[in-house]
Short mmCIF file of C-alpha atoms in Angstrom, two decimals:
data_model
loop_
_atom_site.label_atom_id
_atom_site.label_comp_id
_atom_site.label_asym_id
_atom_site.label_seq_id
_atom_site.Cartn_x
_atom_site.Cartn_y
_atom_site.Cartn_z
CA MET A 7 21.45 -14.49 12.03
CA ASP A 8 22.23 -10.81 11.99
CA ALA A 9 19.64 -8.68 10.25
CA ALA A 10 20.69 -7.70 6.73
CA PRO A 11 20.88 -4.00 5.87
CA GLU A 12 17.67 -2.68 4.37
CA PRO A 13 17.71 -2.25 0.57
CA ARG A 14 17.68 1.22 -0.86
CA ARG A 15 14.24 2.69 -1.44
CA ARG A 16 13.14 2.58 -5.08
CA SER A 17 16.03 0.31 -6.01
CA SER A 18 15.56 -1.68 -9.19
CA PRO A 19 15.84 -5.46 -9.64
CA ALA A 20 19.11 -4.93 -11.51
CA ASP A 21 20.68 -3.53 -8.34
CA HIS A 22 20.28 -6.83 -6.48
CA ALA A 23 21.88 -10.12 -7.42
CA PRO A 24 19.91 -13.30 -6.62
CA PRO A 25 20.62 -14.60 -3.09
CA GLY A 26 23.66 -16.89 -3.09
CA ALA A 27 24.72 -15.94 -6.62
CA ASN A 28 28.28 -16.93 -7.51
CA PRO A 29 30.34 -14.09 -9.07
CA ALA A 30 31.58 -16.60 -11.63
CA ASP A 31 28.02 -16.97 -12.88
CA ARG A 32 28.25 -13.43 -14.23
CA ALA A 33 30.57 -14.59 -17.00
CA ASP A 34 29.29 -14.52 -20.56
CA HIS A 35 29.32 -18.20 -21.53
CA ARG A 36 29.39 -17.36 -25.23
CA THR A 37 32.67 -15.39 -25.21
CA GLY A 38 34.31 -16.29 -21.91
CA THR A 39 34.68 -12.61 -21.03
CA ALA A 40 33.28 -11.05 -17.89
CA ASP A 41 29.94 -9.28 -18.24
CA ARG A 42 30.92 -5.63 -17.66
CA THR A 43 27.32 -4.65 -16.89
CA GLY A 44 27.29 -6.75 -13.73
CA ASP A 45 24.01 -8.40 -14.79
CA ARG A 46 23.42 -12.12 -14.64
CA ALA A 47 24.93 -14.26 -17.38
CA ASP A 48 22.95 -14.77 -20.56
CA HIS A 49 22.08 -18.40 -19.93
CA ARG A 50 20.85 -20.33 -22.93
CA THR A 51 18.98 -23.60 -23.17
CA GLY A 52 19.85 -26.31 -25.63
CA ASP A 53 17.66 -24.79 -28.36
CA GLY A 54 19.24 -21.34 -28.01
CA THR A 55 16.35 -19.73 -26.13
CA ALA A 56 16.68 -17.91 -22.79
CA ASP A 57 16.27 -20.05 -19.70
CA PRO A 58 12.80 -19.31 -18.16
CA SER A 59 14.29 -19.76 -14.69
CA ASP A 60 16.25 -16.54 -15.23
CA ASP A 61 13.02 -14.56 -15.59
CA LEU A 62 11.56 -16.21 -12.48
CA THR A 63 14.68 -15.39 -10.47
CA GLY A 64 14.46 -11.77 -11.54
CA VAL A 65 10.80 -11.55 -10.55
CA LEU A 66 11.44 -13.05 -7.10
CA THR A 67 14.47 -10.82 -6.51
CA ALA A 68 12.36 -7.71 -7.14
CA VAL A 69 9.65 -8.66 -4.62
CA GLY A 70 11.63 -7.64 -1.51
CA PRO A 71 12.30 -4.02 -2.53
CA ARG A 72 8.70 -3.72 -3.74
CA LEU A 73 7.33 -4.94 -0.39
CA ARG A 74 9.48 -2.46 1.50
CA ALA A 75 8.45 0.42 -0.79
CA LEU A 76 4.75 -0.36 -0.28
CA ARG A 77 5.14 -0.55 3.49
CA LYS A 78 7.12 2.71 3.65
CA ALA A 79 4.58 4.47 1.42
CA ARG A 80 1.85 3.56 3.90
CA GLY A 81 3.94 4.63 6.89
CA VAL A 82 3.59 1.20 8.51
CA THR A 83 6.23 -0.43 10.71
CA LEU A 84 7.23 -4.09 10.48
CA ALA A 85 5.58 -4.69 13.84
CA GLN A 86 2.29 -3.17 12.69
CA LEU A 87 2.37 -5.16 9.45
CA GLY A 88 3.12 -8.31 11.43
CA GLU A 89 0.05 -7.75 13.60
CA SER A 90 -2.24 -7.34 10.60
CA THR A 91 -0.87 -10.31 8.64
CA GLY A 92 0.14 -12.80 11.33
CA ILE A 93 3.65 -12.95 9.84
CA SER A 94 6.59 -12.58 12.23
CA VAL A 95 8.71 -9.44 12.12
CA SER A 96 11.85 -11.48 11.40
CA THR A 97 10.19 -13.15 8.40
CA LEU A 98 8.97 -9.80 7.06
CA SER A 99 12.45 -8.32 7.46
CA ARG A 100 14.05 -11.24 5.61
CA LEU A 101 11.46 -10.99 2.82
CA GLU A 102 12.21 -7.32 2.28
CA ALA A 103 15.97 -7.98 2.35
CA GLY A 104 15.69 -10.78 -0.22
CA GLN A 105 16.82 -13.43 2.28
CA ARG A 106 13.51 -15.31 2.31
CA LYS A 107 11.85 -16.76 -0.78
CA PRO A 108 8.40 -15.21 -1.27
CA THR A 109 5.66 -17.86 -1.31
CA LEU A 110 1.91 -17.62 -1.86
CA GLU A 111 1.41 -18.35 1.84
CA LEU A 112 3.30 -15.12 2.63
CA LEU A 113 2.31 -12.97 -0.35
CA LEU A 114 -1.47 -13.41 -0.11
CA PRO A 115 -1.85 -11.82 3.37
CA LEU A 116 0.64 -9.10 2.39
CA ALA A 117 -1.36 -8.28 -0.75
CA ARG A 118 -4.50 -7.99 1.38
CA ALA A 119 -2.74 -5.80 3.95
CA HIS A 120 -1.34 -3.46 1.28
CA ARG A 121 -4.61 -3.64 -0.70
CA VAL A 122 -2.91 -4.41 -4.00
CA ALA A 123 -3.44 -7.21 -6.50
CA LEU A 124 -1.10 -10.17 -6.19
CA ASP A 125 0.21 -9.68 -9.74
CA GLU A 126 1.13 -6.09 -8.86
CA LEU A 127 2.94 -7.27 -5.75
CA VAL A 128 5.17 -9.60 -7.79
CA GLY A 129 5.50 -7.17 -10.68
CA ALA A 130 3.69 -9.26 -13.29
CA PRO A 131 3.56 -7.71 -16.77
CA ALA A 132 0.66 -5.33 -17.36
CA THR A 133 -2.31 -6.84 -19.20
CA GLY A 134 -3.20 -3.59 -20.94
CA ASP A 135 -6.54 -3.42 -19.11
CA PRO A 136 -6.78 0.11 -17.64
CA ARG A 137 -9.81 -0.71 -15.48
CA VAL A 138 -9.39 -0.71 -11.71
CA HIS A 139 -10.95 -3.85 -10.25
CA ALA A 140 -12.01 -2.45 -6.89
CA LYS A 141 -12.02 -4.64 -3.78
CA PRO A 142 -14.03 -2.88 -1.05
CA PHE A 143 -12.89 -3.15 2.56
CA THR A 144 -14.34 -2.00 5.87
CA ARG A 145 -12.55 0.11 8.47
CA TYR A 146 -13.90 2.06 11.45
CA GLY A 147 -17.41 0.86 10.48
CA GLN A 148 -17.12 2.56 7.07
CA THR A 149 -16.80 1.00 3.62
CA PHE A 150 -13.96 2.06 1.32
CA VAL A 151 -13.84 1.29 -2.41
CA PRO A 152 -10.34 1.88 -3.88
CA LEU A 153 -10.42 3.80 -7.16
CA THR A 154 -6.66 3.72 -7.80
CA ARG A 155 -4.21 0.83 -8.01
CA ARG A 156 -1.13 2.14 -6.25
CA LEU A 157 -0.48 3.46 -2.77
CA ASP A 158 2.79 5.32 -3.40
CA GLY A 159 1.05 8.48 -4.60
CA LEU A 160 -2.32 10.18 -4.52
CA ALA A 161 -5.07 7.70 -3.58
CA ALA A 162 -8.76 7.98 -4.46
CA TYR A 163 -11.59 6.18 -2.68
CA LYS A 164 -15.34 6.03 -2.71
CA GLN A 165 -16.32 6.08 0.94
CA ILE A 166 -19.68 4.98 2.37
CA LEU A 167 -20.62 6.14 5.88
CA PRO A 168 -23.48 4.41 7.73
CA GLY A 169 -26.55 6.47 8.54
CA ASN A 170 -27.23 7.78 12.03
CA ALA A 171 -30.74 6.46 12.67
CA SER A 172 -30.87 7.57 16.32
CA GLY A 173 -30.08 11.18 15.54
CA ALA A 174 -27.63 11.22 18.45
CA THR A 175 -24.02 12.33 18.07
CA PRO A 176 -21.94 9.64 19.83
CA ASP A 177 -18.17 10.08 20.21
CA LEU A 178 -17.38 12.64 17.55
CA GLU A 179 -13.80 12.82 18.70
CA GLN A 180 -11.71 14.81 16.28
CA ARG A 181 -8.46 13.39 14.95
CA VAL A 182 -5.29 14.79 13.39
CA HIS A 183 -2.66 13.35 11.06
CA GLU A 184 -0.19 14.49 8.41
CA GLY A 185 -1.54 15.23 4.95
CA TYR A 186 -4.29 16.99 3.09
CA ASP A 187 -7.83 15.73 2.43
CA TRP A 188 -10.31 16.51 -0.31
CA ILE A 189 -13.89 15.19 -0.08
CA TYR A 190 -16.85 15.41 -2.46
CA VAL A 191 -20.36 14.36 -1.40
CA LEU A 192 -22.17 12.09 -3.86
CA ALA A 193 -25.28 11.25 -1.84
CA GLY A 194 -26.69 11.95 1.63
CA ARG A 195 -25.87 14.71 4.09
CA LEU A 196 -22.40 14.86 5.61
CA ARG A 197 -21.57 16.50 8.92
CA LEU A 198 -17.99 17.81 9.03
CA LEU A 199 -16.45 18.97 12.30
CA LEU A 200 -13.29 20.88 11.40
CA GLY A 201 -11.62 22.68 14.27
CA ASP A 202 -14.31 24.99 15.69
CA HIS A 203 -16.50 24.67 12.58
CA ASP A 204 -19.59 22.44 12.45
CA LEU A 205 -20.63 22.13 8.79
CA ILE A 206 -23.24 20.26 6.74
CA LEU A 207 -22.33 19.23 3.19
CA THR A 208 -24.94 18.08 0.67
CA PRO A 209 -24.57 16.29 -2.71
CA GLY A 210 -22.41 18.27 -5.10
CA GLN A 211 -20.52 20.09 -2.36
CA ALA A 212 -16.81 19.59 -1.67
CA ALA A 213 -14.35 20.45 1.09
CA GLU A 214 -10.56 20.42 1.37
CA PHE A 215 -8.47 20.91 4.47
CA ASP A 216 -5.12 20.35 6.13
CA THR A 217 -5.50 17.19 8.19
CA ARG A 218 -3.34 18.62 10.96
CA THR A 219 -6.51 20.53 11.85
CA PRO A 220 -8.66 18.41 14.22
CA HIS A 221 -11.47 16.89 12.16
CA VAL A 222 -14.09 14.18 11.91
CA TYR A 223 -17.04 13.60 9.59
CA VAL A 224 -20.17 11.43 9.89
CA ALA A 225 -23.61 11.06 8.37
CA ALA A 226 -25.83 13.97 9.40
CA GLY A 227 -29.03 11.93 9.34
CA PRO A 228 -30.48 8.42 9.07
CA GLU A 229 -29.42 7.97 5.43
CA PRO A 230 -25.95 6.64 4.52
CA VAL A 231 -23.52 9.10 2.95
CA GLU A 232 -21.50 8.38 -0.19
CA LEU A 233 -18.48 10.53 -0.94
CA LEU A 234 -15.25 10.62 -2.90
CA THR A 235 -12.04 11.15 -0.94
CA LEU A 236 -8.53 11.99 -2.11
CA PHE A 237 -5.40 11.88 0.01
CA GLY A 238 -1.70 11.10 -0.18
CA PRO A 239 0.25 8.30 1.53
CA GLN A 240 0.10 10.16 4.86
CA GLY A 241 -3.66 9.60 4.92
CA GLU A 242 -2.97 5.90 5.43
CA ARG A 243 -1.20 6.55 8.71
CA ILE A 244 -2.72 6.13 12.11
CA HIS A 245 -4.91 9.02 13.19
CA VAL A 246 -4.01 10.61 16.51
CA ARG A 247 -6.56 12.04 18.92
CA ALA A 248 -6.69 15.80 18.88
CA LYS A 249 -7.15 15.83 22.64
CA PRO A 250 -6.53 13.07 25.17
CA LYS A 251 -9.60 11.50 26.70
CA ASP A 252 -10.41 12.29 30.30
CA ARG A 253 -9.64 9.38 32.56
#
């Protein structure tokens, strides 16, 4: 099967008809006239109430564009997402295009990969609870605690760096990537290598810098370091070595 064209970014559920929908189904069954809005027909059950299956169809139709928007916001390719979830590239492509029905078996690993709640992934109605229920994860030996829900804008994290008990400075290879970082030290002593600068930050001190400048930061002593970090979607992208390693 030829790959379907990718849906427009930030398209709304109303822009996409359910897969396999018959144009005749768009007719208004109450008047017999065509629905000029192009939306689905106003189906009614025997007691005059809306058919619940209509709502379910709308929710499922919106999942594909939402998955694509999340992946694009993180700067992740289908191949990279496939590696982290174990889902084939063809299945991911069909999900985003609305050609594959989203199931829990597929949505659960995708929610973990995008670090969003499952109800957010399927666009469930808001509960009115403004609290962020953080789900910590570990990457590069560091612990990250998300402090924001969404990834399509500015993201905030509490970051915990392990202490350096040996006092040595192993592999402090600086990295570069698109974006801008802001960090604020909560506890411990942080060593920040930024270009030619070698700095120590203590609790209450902050730093901000263009991440295209080679940089790396680690604990400056045996105690772990806790800090707040802010960055945009570019901060989720793969970091590139500032200088190639000698072979």
